[in-house]
PDB file of C-alpha atoms in Angstrom:
ATOM      1  CA  ALA P 292      -1.253 -28.899 -13.297  1.00  0.00           C
ATOM      2  CA  THR P 293       2.279 -27.786 -12.563  1.00  0.00           C
ATOM      3  CA  ASN P 294       4.821 -26.496 -15.015  1.00  0.00           C
ATOM      4  CA  PRO P 295       7.737 -28.968 -15.203  1.00  0.00           C
ATOM      5  CA  PHE P 296      10.147 -26.107 -15.914  1.00  0.00           C
ATOM      6  CA  ALA P 297       9.008 -23.944 -12.999  1.00  0.00           C
ATOM      7  CA  GLU P 298      11.533 -25.287 -10.473  1.00  0.00           C
ATOM      8  CA  ALA P 299      14.431 -25.184 -12.951  1.00  0.00           C
ATOM      9  CA  HIS P 300      13.456 -21.651 -13.968  1.00  0.00           C
ATOM     10  CA  ARG P 301      13.246 -20.517 -10.341  1.00  0.00           C
ATOM     11  CA  PHE P 302      16.698 -22.027  -9.650  1.00  0.00           C
ATOM     12  CA  TYR P 303      18.148 -20.266 -12.707  1.00  0.00           C
ATOM     13  CA  ILE P 304      16.688 -16.887 -11.703  1.00  0.00           C
ATOM     14  CA  LYS P 305      18.028 -17.236  -8.151  1.00  0.00           C
ATOM     15  CA  SER P 306      21.437 -18.210  -9.536  1.00  0.00           C
ATOM     16  CA  LEU P 307      21.485 -15.209 -11.872  1.00  0.00           C
ATOM     17  CA  TYR P 308      20.469 -12.886  -9.017  1.00  0.00           C
ATOM     18  CA  ARG P 309      23.200 -14.235  -6.735  1.00  0.00           C
ATOM     19  CA  ARG P 310      25.837 -14.002  -9.480  1.00  0.00           C
ATOM     20  CA  MET P 311      24.890 -10.367 -10.114  1.00  0.00           C
ATOM     21  CA  LEU P 312      25.086  -9.562  -6.395  1.00  0.00           C
ATOM     22  CA  LYS P 313      28.439 -11.328  -6.045  1.00  0.00           C
ATOM     23  CA  ASN P 314      29.812  -9.453  -9.038  1.00  0.00           C
ATOM     24  CA  GLU P 315      28.779  -6.139  -7.462  1.00  0.00           C
ATOM     25  CA  ARG P 316      30.448  -7.275  -4.230  1.00  0.00           C
ATOM     26  CA  ASP P 317      33.654  -7.879  -6.207  1.00  0.00           C
ATOM     27  CA  TRP P 318      33.582  -4.277  -7.448  1.00  0.00           C
ATOM     28  CA  VAL P 319      32.495  -2.545  -4.216  1.00  0.00           C
ATOM     29  CA  ILE P 320      33.929  -3.554  -0.850  1.00  0.00           C
ATOM     30  CA  ARG P 321      32.143  -1.031   1.382  1.00  0.00           C
ATOM     31  CA  TYR P 322      28.665  -2.169   2.374  1.00  0.00           C
ATOM     32  CA  ASP P 323      27.244   1.360   2.543  1.00  0.00           C
ATOM     33  CA  LEU P 324      28.091   1.799  -1.142  1.00  0.00           C
ATOM     34  CA  LEU P 325      27.076  -1.738  -2.084  1.00  0.00           C
ATOM     35  CA  ARG P 326      23.573  -1.602  -0.586  1.00  0.00           C
ATOM     36  CA  PRO P 327      22.086   0.888  -3.114  1.00  0.00           C
ATOM     37  CA  ARG P 328      23.503  -1.183  -5.979  1.00  0.00           C
ATOM     38  CA  ALA P 329      22.019  -4.359  -4.492  1.00  0.00           C
ATOM     39  CA  LEU P 330      18.635  -2.623  -4.202  1.00  0.00           C
ATOM     40  CA  ALA P 331      18.867  -1.548  -7.850  1.00  0.00           C
ATOM     41  CA  ILE P 332      19.558  -5.143  -8.912  1.00  0.00           C
ATOM     42  CA  ARG P 333      16.585  -6.322  -6.854  1.00  0.00           C
ATOM     43  CA  ALA P 334      14.404  -3.634  -8.455  1.00  0.00           C
ATOM     44  CA  GLN P 335      15.356  -4.911 -11.923  1.00  0.00           C
ATOM     45  CA  PHE P 336      14.295  -8.433 -10.968  1.00  0.00           C
ATOM     46  CA  GLU P 337      11.070  -7.216  -9.349  1.00  0.00           C
ATOM     47  CA  ALA P 338      10.186  -5.117 -12.421  1.00  0.00           C
ATOM     48  CA  ASN P 339      10.207  -8.269 -14.554  1.00  0.00           C
ATOM     49  CA  ARG P 340       8.616 -10.547 -11.968  1.00  0.00           C
ATOM     50  CA  ASN P 341       5.264 -10.917 -13.747  1.00  0.00           C
ATOM     51  CA  VAL P 342       6.539 -11.408 -17.303  1.00  0.00           C
ATOM     52  CA  ARG P 343       4.853 -14.546 -18.673  1.00  0.00           C
ATOM     53  CA  ASP P 344       5.652 -14.328 -22.400  1.00  0.00           C
ATOM     54  CA  PRO P 345       8.459 -16.865 -23.059  1.00  0.00           C
ATOM     55  CA  ARG P 346      10.030 -14.825 -25.875  1.00  0.00           C
ATOM     56  CA  GLN P 347      10.042 -11.622 -23.856  1.00  0.00           C
ATOM     57  CA  LEU P 348      11.413 -13.485 -20.838  1.00  0.00           C
ATOM     58  CA  ALA P 349      14.183 -15.065 -22.945  1.00  0.00           C
ATOM     59  CA  ALA P 350      15.170 -11.616 -24.245  1.00  0.00           C
ATOM     60  CA  ILE P 351      15.262 -10.180 -20.710  1.00  0.00           C
ATOM     61  CA  LEU P 352      17.401 -13.035 -19.408  1.00  0.00           C
ATOM     62  CA  GLU P 353      19.733 -12.880 -22.407  1.00  0.00           C
ATOM     63  CA  LYS P 354      20.247  -9.151 -21.816  1.00  0.00           C
ATOM     64  CA  ALA P 355      20.888  -9.754 -18.098  1.00  0.00           C
ATOM     65  CA  GLU P 356      23.498 -12.429 -18.875  1.00  0.00           C
ATOM     66  CA  ALA P 357      25.162 -10.119 -21.416  1.00  0.00           C
ATOM     67  CA  ASP P 358      25.248  -7.252 -18.906  1.00  0.00           C
ATOM     68  CA  LEU P 359      26.762  -9.572 -16.311  1.00  0.00           C
ATOM     69  CA  ALA P 360      29.410 -10.746 -18.774  1.00  0.00           C
ATOM     70  CA  VAL P 361      30.346  -7.142 -19.640  1.00  0.00           C
ATOM     71  CA  ARG P 362      30.577  -6.094 -15.976  1.00  0.00           C
ATOM     72  CA  LYS P 363      32.418  -9.238 -14.832  1.00  0.00           C
ATOM     73  CA  HIS P 364      35.253  -8.356 -12.452  1.00  0.00           C
ATOM     74  CA  PRO P 365      38.700  -9.420 -13.760  1.00  0.00           C
ATOM     75  CA  ASP P 366      39.936 -10.390 -10.272  1.00  0.00           C
ATOM     76  CA  PRO P 367      36.949 -11.541  -8.186  1.00  0.00           C
ATOM     77  CA  ILE P 368      37.087 -11.965  -4.415  1.00  0.00           C
ATOM     78  CA  ILE P 369      37.605 -15.637  -3.535  1.00  0.00           C
ATOM     79  CA  PRO P 370      37.244 -16.750   0.092  1.00  0.00           C
ATOM     80  CA  PRO P 371      40.599 -18.083   1.383  1.00  0.00           C
ATOM     81  CA  THR P 372      39.357 -21.642   1.986  1.00  0.00           C
ATOM     82  CA  ALA P 373      37.428 -21.901  -1.311  1.00  0.00           C
ATOM     83  CA  PRO P 374      39.001 -23.506  -4.394  1.00  0.00           C
ATOM     84  CA  GLY P 375      41.405 -20.907  -5.817  1.00  0.00           C
ATOM     85  CA  GLY P 376      41.667 -19.101  -2.463  1.00  0.00           C
ATOM     86  CA  THR P 377      44.934 -18.373  -0.702  1.00  0.00           C
ATOM     87  CA  LYS P 378      44.617 -21.318   1.728  1.00  0.00           C
ATOM     88  CA  TRP P 379      43.406 -23.881  -0.789  1.00  0.00           C
TER      89      TRP P 379
END
């Protein structure tokens, strides 16, 4: 039997991971300084990889979203051809 929420949950986790990486990219331009931060983000996700308790998982995700909201860059990098970019 498969869990009907498994695919939606996996999509949400990947989205959260990508948003966290993009936010770090907005703060740090140089790749040599960004790489250790990206590895730290990955380590956080890997540390919670085997959490199966729904309440504990909800608390972890809520904390991650709150941390992302606090660290959100006020002027994120937008590619020129993307909506809101300089060539749009």
